[in-house]
Coordinates of C-alpha atoms and ligand atoms in Angstrom, one line a residue:
Chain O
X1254 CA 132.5 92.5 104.9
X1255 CA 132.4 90.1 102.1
X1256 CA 129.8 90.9 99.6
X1257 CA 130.1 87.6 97.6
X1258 CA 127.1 86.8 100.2
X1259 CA 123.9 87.1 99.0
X1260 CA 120.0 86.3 100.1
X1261 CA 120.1 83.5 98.5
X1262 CA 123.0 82.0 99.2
X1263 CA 121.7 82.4 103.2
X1264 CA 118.5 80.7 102.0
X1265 CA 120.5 77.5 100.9
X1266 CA 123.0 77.6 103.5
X1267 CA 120.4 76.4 106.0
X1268 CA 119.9 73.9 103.5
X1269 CA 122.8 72.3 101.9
X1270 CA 126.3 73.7 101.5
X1271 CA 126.7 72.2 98.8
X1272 CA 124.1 74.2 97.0
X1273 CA 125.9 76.9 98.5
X1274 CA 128.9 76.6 96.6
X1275 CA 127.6 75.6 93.6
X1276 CA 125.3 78.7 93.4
X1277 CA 128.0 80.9 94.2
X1278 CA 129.7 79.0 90.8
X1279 CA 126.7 79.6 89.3
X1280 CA 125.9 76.5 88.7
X1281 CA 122.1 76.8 88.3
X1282 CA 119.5 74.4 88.2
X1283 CA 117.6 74.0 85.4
X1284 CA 114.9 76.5 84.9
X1285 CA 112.3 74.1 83.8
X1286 CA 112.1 72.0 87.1
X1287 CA 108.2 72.4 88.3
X1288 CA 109.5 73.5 91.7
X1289 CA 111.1 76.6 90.7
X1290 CA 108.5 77.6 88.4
X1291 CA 105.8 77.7 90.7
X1292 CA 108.2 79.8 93.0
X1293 CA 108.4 82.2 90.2
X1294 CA 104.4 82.5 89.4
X1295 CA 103.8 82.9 93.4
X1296 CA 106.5 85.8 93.2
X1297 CA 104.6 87.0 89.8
X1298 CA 101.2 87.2 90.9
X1299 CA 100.8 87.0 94.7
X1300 CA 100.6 91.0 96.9
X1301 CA 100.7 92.7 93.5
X1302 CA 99.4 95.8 95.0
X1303 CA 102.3 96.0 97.7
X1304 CA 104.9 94.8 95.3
X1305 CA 108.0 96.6 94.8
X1306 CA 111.3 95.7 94.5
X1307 CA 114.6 97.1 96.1
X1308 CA 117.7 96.8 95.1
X1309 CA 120.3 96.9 97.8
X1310 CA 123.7 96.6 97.4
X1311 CA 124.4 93.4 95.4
X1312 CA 120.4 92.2 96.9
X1313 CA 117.5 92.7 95.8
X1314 CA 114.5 92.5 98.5
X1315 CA 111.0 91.0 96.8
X1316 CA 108.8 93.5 98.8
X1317 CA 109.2 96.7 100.8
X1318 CA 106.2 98.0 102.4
X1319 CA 106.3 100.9 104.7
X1320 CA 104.1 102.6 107.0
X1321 CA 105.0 106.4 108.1
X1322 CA 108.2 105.8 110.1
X1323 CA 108.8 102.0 110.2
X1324 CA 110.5 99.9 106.7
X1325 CA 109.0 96.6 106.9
X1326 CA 111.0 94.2 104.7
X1327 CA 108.2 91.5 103.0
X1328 CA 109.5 88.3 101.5
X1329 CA 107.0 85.6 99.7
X1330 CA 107.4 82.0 99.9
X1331 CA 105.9 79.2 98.9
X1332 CA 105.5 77.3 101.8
X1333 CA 106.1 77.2 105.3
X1334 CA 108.1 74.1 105.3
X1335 CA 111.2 76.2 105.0
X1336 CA 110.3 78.3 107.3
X1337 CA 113.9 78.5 108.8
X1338 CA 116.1 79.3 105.7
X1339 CA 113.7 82.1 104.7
X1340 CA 113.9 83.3 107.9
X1341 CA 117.7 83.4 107.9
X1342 CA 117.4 84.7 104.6
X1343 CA 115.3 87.9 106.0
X1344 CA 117.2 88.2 108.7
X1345 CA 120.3 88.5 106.9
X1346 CA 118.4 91.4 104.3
X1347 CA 117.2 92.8 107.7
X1348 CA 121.3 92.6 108.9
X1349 CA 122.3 94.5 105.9
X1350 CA 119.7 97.3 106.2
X1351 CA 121.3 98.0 109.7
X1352 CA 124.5 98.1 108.6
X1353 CA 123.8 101.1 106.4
X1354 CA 122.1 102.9 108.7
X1355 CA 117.8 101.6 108.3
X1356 CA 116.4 99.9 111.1
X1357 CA 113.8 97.7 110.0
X1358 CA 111.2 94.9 111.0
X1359 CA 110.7 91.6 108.6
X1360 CA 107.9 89.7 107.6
X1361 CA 107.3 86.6 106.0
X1362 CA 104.4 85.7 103.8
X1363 CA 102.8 82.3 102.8
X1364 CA 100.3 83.4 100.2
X1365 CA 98.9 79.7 99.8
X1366 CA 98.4 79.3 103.6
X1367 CA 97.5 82.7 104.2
X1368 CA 100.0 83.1 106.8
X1369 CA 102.4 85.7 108.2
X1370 CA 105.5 85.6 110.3
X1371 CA 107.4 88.3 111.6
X1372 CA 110.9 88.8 112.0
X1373 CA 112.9 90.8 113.9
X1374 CA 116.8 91.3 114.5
X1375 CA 118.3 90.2 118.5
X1376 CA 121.4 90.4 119.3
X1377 CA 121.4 86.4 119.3
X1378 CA 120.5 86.1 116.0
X1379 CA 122.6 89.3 114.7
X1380 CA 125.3 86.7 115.8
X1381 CA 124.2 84.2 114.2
X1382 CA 123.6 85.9 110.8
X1383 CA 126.8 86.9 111.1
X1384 CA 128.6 83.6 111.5
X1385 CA 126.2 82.5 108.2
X1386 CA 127.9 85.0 106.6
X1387 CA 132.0 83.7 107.5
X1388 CA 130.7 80.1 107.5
X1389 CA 129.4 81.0 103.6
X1390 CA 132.6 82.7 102.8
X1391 CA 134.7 79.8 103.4
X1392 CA 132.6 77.5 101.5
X1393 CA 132.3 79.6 98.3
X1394 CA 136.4 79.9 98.4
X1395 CA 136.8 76.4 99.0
X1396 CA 138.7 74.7 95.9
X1397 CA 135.4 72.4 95.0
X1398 CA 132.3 72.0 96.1
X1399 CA 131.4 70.1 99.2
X1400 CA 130.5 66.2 98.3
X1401 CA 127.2 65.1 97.7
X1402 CA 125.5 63.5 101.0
X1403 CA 121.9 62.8 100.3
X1404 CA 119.7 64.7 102.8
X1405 CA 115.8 64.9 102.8
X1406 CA 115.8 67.5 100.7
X1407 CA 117.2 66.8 98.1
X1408 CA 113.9 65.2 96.4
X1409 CA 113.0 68.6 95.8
X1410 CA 116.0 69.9 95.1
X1411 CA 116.6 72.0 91.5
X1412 CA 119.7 70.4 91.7
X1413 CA 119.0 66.7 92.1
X1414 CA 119.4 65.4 88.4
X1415 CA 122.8 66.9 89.1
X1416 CA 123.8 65.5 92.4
X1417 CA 122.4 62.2 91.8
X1418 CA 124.0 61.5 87.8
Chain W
X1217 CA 108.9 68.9 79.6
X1218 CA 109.5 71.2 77.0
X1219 CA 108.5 70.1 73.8
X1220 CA 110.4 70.1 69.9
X1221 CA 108.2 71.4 67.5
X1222 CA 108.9 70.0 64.0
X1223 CA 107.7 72.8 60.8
X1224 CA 108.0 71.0 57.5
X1225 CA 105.7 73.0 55.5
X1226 CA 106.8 76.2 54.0
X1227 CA 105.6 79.5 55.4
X1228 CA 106.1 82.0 57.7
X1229 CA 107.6 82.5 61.4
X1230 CA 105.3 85.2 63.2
X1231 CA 106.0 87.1 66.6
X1232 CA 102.5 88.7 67.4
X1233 CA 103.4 90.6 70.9
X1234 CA 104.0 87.7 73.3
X1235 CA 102.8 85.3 70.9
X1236 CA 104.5 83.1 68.5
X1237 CA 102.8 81.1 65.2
X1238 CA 103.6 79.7 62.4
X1239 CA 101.6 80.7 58.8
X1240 CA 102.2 78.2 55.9
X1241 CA 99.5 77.0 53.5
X1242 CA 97.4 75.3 55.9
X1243 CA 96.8 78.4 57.7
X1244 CA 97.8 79.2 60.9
X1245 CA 99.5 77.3 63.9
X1246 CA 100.3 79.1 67.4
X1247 CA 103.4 77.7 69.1
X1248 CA 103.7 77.6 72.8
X1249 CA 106.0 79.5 74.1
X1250 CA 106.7 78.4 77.9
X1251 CA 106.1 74.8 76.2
X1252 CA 108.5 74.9 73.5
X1253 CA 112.5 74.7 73.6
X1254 CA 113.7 74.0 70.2
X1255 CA 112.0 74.6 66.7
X1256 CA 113.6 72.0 64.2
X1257 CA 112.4 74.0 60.8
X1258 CA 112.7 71.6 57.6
X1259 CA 110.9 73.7 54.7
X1260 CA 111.1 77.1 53.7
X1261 CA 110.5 79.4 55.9
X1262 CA 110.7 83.0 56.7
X1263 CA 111.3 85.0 59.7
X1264 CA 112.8 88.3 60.7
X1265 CA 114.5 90.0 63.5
X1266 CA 111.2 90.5 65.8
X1267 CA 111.1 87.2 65.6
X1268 CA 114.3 86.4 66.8
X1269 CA 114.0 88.7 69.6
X1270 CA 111.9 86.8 71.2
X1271 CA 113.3 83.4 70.5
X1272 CA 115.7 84.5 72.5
X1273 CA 114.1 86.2 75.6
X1274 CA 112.3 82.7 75.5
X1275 CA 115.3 80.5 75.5
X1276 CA 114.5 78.5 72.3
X1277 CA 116.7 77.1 69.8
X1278 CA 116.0 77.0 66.3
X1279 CA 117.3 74.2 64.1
X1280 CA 117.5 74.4 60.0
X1281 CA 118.2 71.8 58.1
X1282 CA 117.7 72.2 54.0
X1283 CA 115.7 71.1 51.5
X1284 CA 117.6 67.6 51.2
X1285 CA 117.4 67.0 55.3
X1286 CA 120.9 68.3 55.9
X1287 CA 121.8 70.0 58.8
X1288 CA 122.6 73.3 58.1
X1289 CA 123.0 75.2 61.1
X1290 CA 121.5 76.2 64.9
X1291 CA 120.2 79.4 66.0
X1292 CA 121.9 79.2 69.4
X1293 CA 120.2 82.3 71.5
X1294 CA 122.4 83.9 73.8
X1295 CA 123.7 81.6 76.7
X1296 CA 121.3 82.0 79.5
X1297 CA 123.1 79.4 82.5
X1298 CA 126.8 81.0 82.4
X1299 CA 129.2 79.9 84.8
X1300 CA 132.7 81.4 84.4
X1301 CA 133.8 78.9 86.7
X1302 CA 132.5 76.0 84.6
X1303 CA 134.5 77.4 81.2
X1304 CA 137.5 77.7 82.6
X1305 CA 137.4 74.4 83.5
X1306 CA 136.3 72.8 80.6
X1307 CA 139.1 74.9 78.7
X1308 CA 141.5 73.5 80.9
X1309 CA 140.5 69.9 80.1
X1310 CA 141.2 71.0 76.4
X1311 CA 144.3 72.2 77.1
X1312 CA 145.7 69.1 79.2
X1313 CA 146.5 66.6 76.3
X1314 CA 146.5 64.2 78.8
X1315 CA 142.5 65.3 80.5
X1316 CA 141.5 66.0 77.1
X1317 CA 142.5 62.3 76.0
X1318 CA 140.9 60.7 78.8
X1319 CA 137.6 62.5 78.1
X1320 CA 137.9 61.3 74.0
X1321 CA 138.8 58.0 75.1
X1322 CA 135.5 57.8 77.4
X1323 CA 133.5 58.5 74.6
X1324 CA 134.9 56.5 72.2
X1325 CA 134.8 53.7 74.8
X1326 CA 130.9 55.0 75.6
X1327 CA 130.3 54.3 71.7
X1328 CA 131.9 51.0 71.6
X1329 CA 130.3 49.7 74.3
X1330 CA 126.7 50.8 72.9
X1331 CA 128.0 49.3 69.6
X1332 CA 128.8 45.9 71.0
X1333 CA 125.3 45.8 73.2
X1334 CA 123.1 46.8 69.3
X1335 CA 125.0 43.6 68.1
X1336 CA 124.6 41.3 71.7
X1337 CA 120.8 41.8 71.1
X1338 CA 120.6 41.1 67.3
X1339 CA 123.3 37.9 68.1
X1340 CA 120.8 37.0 70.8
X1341 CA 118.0 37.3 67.6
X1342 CA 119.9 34.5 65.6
X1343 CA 121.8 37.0 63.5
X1344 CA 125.2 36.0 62.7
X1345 CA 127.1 38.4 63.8
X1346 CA 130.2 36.5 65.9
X1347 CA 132.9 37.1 63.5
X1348 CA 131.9 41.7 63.8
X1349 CA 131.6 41.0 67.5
X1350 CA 134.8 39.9 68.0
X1351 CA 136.5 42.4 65.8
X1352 CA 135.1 44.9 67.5
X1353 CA 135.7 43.9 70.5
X1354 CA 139.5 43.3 69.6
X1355 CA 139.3 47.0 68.4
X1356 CA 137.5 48.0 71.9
X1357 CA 140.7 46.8 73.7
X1358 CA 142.9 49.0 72.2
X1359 CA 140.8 52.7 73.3
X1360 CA 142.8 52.9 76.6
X1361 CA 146.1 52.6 75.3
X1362 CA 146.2 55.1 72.5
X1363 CA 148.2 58.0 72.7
X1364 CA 146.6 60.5 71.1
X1365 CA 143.3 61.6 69.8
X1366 CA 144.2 61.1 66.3
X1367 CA 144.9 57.7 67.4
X1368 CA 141.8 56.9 69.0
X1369 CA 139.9 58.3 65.9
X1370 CA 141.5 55.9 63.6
X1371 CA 140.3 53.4 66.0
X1372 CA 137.2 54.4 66.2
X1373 CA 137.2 54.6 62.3
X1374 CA 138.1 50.7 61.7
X1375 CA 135.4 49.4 64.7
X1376 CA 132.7 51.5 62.3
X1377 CA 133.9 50.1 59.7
X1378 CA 132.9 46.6 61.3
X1379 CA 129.7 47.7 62.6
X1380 CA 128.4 48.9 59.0
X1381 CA 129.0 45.8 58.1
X1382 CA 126.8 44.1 60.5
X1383 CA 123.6 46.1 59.1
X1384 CA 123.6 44.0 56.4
X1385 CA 123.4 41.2 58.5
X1386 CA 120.6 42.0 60.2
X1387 CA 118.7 43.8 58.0
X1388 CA 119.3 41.4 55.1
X1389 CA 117.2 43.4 53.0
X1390 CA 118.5 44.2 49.4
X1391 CA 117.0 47.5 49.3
X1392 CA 119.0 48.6 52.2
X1393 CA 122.6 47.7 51.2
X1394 CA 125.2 48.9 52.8
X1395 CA 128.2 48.8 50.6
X1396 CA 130.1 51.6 51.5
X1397 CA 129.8 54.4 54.3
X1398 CA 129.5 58.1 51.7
X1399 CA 128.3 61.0 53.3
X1400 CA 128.5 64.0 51.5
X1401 CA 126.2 62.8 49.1
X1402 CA 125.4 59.9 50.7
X1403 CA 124.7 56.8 48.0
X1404 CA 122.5 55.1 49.2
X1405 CA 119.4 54.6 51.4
X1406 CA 121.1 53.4 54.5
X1407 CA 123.6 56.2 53.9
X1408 CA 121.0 58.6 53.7
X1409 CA 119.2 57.3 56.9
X1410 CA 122.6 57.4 58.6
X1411 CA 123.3 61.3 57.7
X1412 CA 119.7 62.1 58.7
X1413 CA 119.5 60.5 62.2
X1414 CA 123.1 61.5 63.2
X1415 CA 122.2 65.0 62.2
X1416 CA 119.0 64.9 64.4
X1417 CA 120.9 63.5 67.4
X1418 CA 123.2 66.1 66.7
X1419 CA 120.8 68.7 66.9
X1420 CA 119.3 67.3 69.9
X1421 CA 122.6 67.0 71.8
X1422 CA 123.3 70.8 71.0
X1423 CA 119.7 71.8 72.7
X1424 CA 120.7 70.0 75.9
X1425 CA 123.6 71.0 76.2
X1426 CA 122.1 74.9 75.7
X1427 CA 120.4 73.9 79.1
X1428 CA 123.5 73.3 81.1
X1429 CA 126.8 75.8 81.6
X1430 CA 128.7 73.8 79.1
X1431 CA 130.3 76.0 76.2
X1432 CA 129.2 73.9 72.6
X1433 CA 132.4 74.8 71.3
X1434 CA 134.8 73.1 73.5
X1435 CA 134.9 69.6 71.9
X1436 CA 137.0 66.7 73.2
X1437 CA 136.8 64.0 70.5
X1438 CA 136.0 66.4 67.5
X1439 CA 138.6 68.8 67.2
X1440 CA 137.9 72.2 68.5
X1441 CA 137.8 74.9 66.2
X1442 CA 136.1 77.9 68.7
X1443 CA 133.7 78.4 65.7
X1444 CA 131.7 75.2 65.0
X1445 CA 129.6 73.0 67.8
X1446 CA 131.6 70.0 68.5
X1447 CA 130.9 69.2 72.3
X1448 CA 127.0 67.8 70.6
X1449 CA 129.5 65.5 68.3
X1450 CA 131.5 64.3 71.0
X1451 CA 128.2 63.3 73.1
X1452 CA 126.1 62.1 70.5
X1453 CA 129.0 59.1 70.2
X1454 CA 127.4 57.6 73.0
X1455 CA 124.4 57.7 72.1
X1456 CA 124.0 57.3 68.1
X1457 CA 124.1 53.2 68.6
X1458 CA 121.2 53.0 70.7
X1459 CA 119.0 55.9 69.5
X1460 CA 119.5 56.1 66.1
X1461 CA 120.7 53.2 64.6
X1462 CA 117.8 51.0 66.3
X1463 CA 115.6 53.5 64.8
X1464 CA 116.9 52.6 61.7
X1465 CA 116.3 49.1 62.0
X1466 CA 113.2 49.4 63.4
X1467 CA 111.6 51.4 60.6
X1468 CA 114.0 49.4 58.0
X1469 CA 112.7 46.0 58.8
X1470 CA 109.1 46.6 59.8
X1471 CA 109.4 48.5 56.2
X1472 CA 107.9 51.7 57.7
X1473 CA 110.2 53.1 55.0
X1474 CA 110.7 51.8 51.9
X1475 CA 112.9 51.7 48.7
X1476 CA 110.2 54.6 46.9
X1477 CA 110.7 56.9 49.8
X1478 CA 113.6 57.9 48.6
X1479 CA 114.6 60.0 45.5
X1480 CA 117.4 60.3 43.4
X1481 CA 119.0 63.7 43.4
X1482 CA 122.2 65.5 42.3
X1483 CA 123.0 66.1 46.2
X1484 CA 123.1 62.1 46.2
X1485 CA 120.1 60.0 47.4
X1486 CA 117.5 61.8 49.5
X1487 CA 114.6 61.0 51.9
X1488 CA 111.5 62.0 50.5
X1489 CA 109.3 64.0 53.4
X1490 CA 106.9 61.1 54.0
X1491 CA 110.0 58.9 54.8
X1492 CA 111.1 61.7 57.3
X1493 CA 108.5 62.3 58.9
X1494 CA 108.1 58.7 59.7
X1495 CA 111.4 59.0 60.7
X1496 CA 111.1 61.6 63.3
X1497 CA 107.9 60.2 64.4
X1498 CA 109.9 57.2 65.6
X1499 CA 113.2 58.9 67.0
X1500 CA 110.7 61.2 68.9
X1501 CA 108.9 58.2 70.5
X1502 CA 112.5 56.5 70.9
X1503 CA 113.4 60.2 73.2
X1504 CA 110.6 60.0 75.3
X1505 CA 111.2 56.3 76.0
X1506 CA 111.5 56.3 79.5
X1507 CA 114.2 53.5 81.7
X1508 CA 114.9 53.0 85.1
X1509 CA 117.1 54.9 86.4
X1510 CA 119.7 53.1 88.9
X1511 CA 121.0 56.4 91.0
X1512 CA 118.1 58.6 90.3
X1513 CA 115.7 56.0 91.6
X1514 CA 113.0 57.0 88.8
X1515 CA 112.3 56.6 85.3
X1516 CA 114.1 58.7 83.0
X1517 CA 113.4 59.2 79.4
X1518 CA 116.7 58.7 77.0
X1519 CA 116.2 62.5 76.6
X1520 CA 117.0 62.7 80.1
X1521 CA 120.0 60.6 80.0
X1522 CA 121.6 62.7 77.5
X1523 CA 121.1 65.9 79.8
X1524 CA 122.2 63.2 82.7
X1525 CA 125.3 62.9 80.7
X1526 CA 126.0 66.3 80.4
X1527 CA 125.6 67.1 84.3
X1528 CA 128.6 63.7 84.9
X1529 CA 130.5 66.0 82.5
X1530 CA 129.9 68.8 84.6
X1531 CA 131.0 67.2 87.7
X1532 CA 134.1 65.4 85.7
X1533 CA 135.4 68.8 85.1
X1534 CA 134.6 69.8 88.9
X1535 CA 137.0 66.7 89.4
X1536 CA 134.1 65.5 91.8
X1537 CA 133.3 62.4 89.9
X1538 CA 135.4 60.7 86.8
X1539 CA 133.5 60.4 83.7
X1540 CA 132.0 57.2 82.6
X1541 CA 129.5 56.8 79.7
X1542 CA 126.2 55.7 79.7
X1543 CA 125.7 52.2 78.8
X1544 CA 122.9 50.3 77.6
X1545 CA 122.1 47.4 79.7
X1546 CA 119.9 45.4 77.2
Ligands
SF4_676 S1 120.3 67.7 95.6 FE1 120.7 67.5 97.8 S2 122.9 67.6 97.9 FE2 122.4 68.4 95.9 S3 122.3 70.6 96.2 FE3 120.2 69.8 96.5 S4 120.0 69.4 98.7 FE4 122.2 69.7 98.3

């Protein structure tokens, strides 16, 4: 299994490959677009009590909240708009767990609308996960990065100053 | 945005836990941390390793400059955006003679161009300015041929040589002769406005490029020496003409600085610190200028289009999208 795959990558890669690859470069957006910084205060400040991080093999899960016999994986998002890549991006934390061994459940909160989601592994979207995961490995080896075809997204986008210069 | 924070009194740097402030002898000022990226420090001050410390956790650059307004050097913290990737590649354009000539010939074609626009506008004011225009432009012709870097600088050498000229022109004040281009000391005031704006574009370049994953020390145009910035140099080419030279003018011929700003020194002639702040107060407002953008879609400040610069760089050395330098459209 390649372990160049990370949450985060799974996050983008329901968004834009492009961002794929250029995060796996580490090419970074700039730190001080508004966007990300209010993703890192809601990450700061938001289920403080509950908060812990676990760090997982090359990941590192935002919240793990267990009661007696169950692991419940927590992520916090900003909004629900995105619903699917976070999703994908539990899932494929929820994937990982499994494969050494810890069966867990997933939920997903939205702090600002006070919502919860929860996730759960199926055989159907094991599958999937698992074709994210081959689909992201080519990408990242691919010689440069996929061209830049402007999608709705991109007006939020960290990396839109780049794209679009 | 992040702001620059400009200390020209003398005093003392202070880290106070997570705070940072500045003590001189008007007492105390607090500088904002998540607000700040670069501290441009022009009188005495102090500071010690604490101090530092945190400069760096917090990702801000300190410039000094001396007591005459020379640069003197950057505190550059610790790289925080590395990409492995993105220095291999920008090595690799070094190494190419052929890549790293294209690259110096774009920026020397970038400068040109923003030359020849500075004179189009003054032209279109009355000043006479056909016979520099056309020199330069003859000059301008010959950047895509050269052959080598050394090449291209002497070019680039004889179209400034031109363009210096053409101050004079349109200026056309006595106090602000040109005569000759000295820089180390410079000998006169237009000499010494020169040195100080090129070394505050400079600095400014270098703090932009700190916010992308491109390594300072990999110059195209200046030669590279693995030790001094140069990739600010190469970049600020492109934009010297249209920053600071029309800052020059502007505060030149609407005599915001005058002849008695300036003071006669062994280091050669030197702006006094009422003629420099005036000076930054107008290269500042020049930065947060802000122009339509044509692929962005929104207005950008000239800031902006330096770090815009820097990301077509980026993707140059990708090989996603050839370089071409910003030019000025008006
Ligand atoms: S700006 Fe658009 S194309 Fe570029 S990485 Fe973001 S989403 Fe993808």
């Amino acid at each position: 299994m390649d372990m160049k795959v990370t949450g985060t990558l799974m996050q983008s890669y329901t968004i834009c490959k492009r961002q794929v690859w250029l995060m796996a470069h580490q090419i970074i957006p700039d730190q001080e677009h508004p966007f990300i910084e209010m993703g890192r205060i809601i990450d700061d400040n938001s289920y403080d009590r509950d908060k812990k991080k676990l760090h997982f093999e090359n990941v590192v899960i935002d919240l793990v909240r267990s009661d007696k016999d169950n692991f419940l994986v927590g992520e916090v998002k900003k909004s629900s708009k995105a619903e699917k890549s976070a999703k994908m991006q539990l899932l494929f934390y929820l994937y990982r767990l499994k494969q050494s061994g810890i069966i867990a459940k997933g939920q997903l909160f939205f702090p600002e609308e006070r919502k919860r989601i929860n996730v759960e592994l199926t055989e159907t979207n094991e599958k999937e996960i698992l074709n994210a995961i081959n689909e992201i490995t080519d990408i990242i080896d691919r010689e440069k990065a996929p061209d830049f075809v402007k999608i709705p997204y991109c007006k939020n986008c960290g990396y839109r100053e780049f794209c679009m210069s | 945005m992040k702001k620059s924070i400009y200390i020209f009194s003398d005093g003392e740097l202070h880290r106070k836990d997570n705070t940072l402030f500045f003590e001189g002898e008007n007492g105390r000022k607090f500088i904002p941390v998540e607000n700040t990226s670069e501290i441009m420090i022009f009188g005495e001050v102090s500071l010690n390793k604490r101090f530092l410390e945190f400069i760096s956790q917090s990702e801000i650059i300190l410039h000094f400059f001396n007591y005459y307004g020379y640069y003197v050097g950057s505190y550059y913290p610790r790289e925080h955006l590395n990409s492995g990737y993105m220095i291999l590649k920008q090595a690799e354009h070094y190494n190419d003679d052929n890549k790293r000539l294209y690259l110096a010939q774009k920026f020397i074609e970038g400068a040109y161009k923003n030359i020849r626009q500075v004179l189009k506008y003054y032209q279109n004011r009355d000043k006479d300015l056909e016979d520099i225009i056309y020199c330069i432009e003859k000059l301008g012709e010959l950047i895509n041929g050269t052959l080598s870097v050394n090449e291209l600088m002497a070019i680039e050498g004889n179209i400034r040589e031109y363009y210096y000229k053409s101050f004079d022109v349109i200026l056309n004040n006595r106090d602000f002769e040109f005569d000759v281009r000295s820089k180390r000391p410079p000998k006169n005031s237009l000499n010494t406005l020169i040195s100080f704006g090129n070394s505050l574009m400079y600095t400014t370049v270098l703090s932009e490029i700190y916010k992308t994953h491109l390594a300072p020390r990999i110059g195209y145009l200046h030669s590279t020496n693995f030790r001094r910035f140069s990739l600010n140099l190469d970049i600020a080419e492109i934009f010297k003409p249209i920053i600071i030279d029309r800052v020059i003018f502007s505060v030149v011929s609407k005599n915001m600085i005058k002849k008695d700003d300036f003071d006669d020194n062994a280091e050669g002639l030197i702006l006094k610190e009422r003629g420099k702040k005036i000076f930054i107060e107008e290269y500042v407002s020049k930065l947060t200028t802000t122009i339509k953008h044509r692929t962005i879609g929104n207005n950008v400040s000239y800031r902006r289009l330096i770090r815009l610069e820097l990301y077509k760089l980026e993707k140059h050395l990708m090989e996603e999208q050839g370089y071409e330098p910003f030019l000025a459209q008006w």
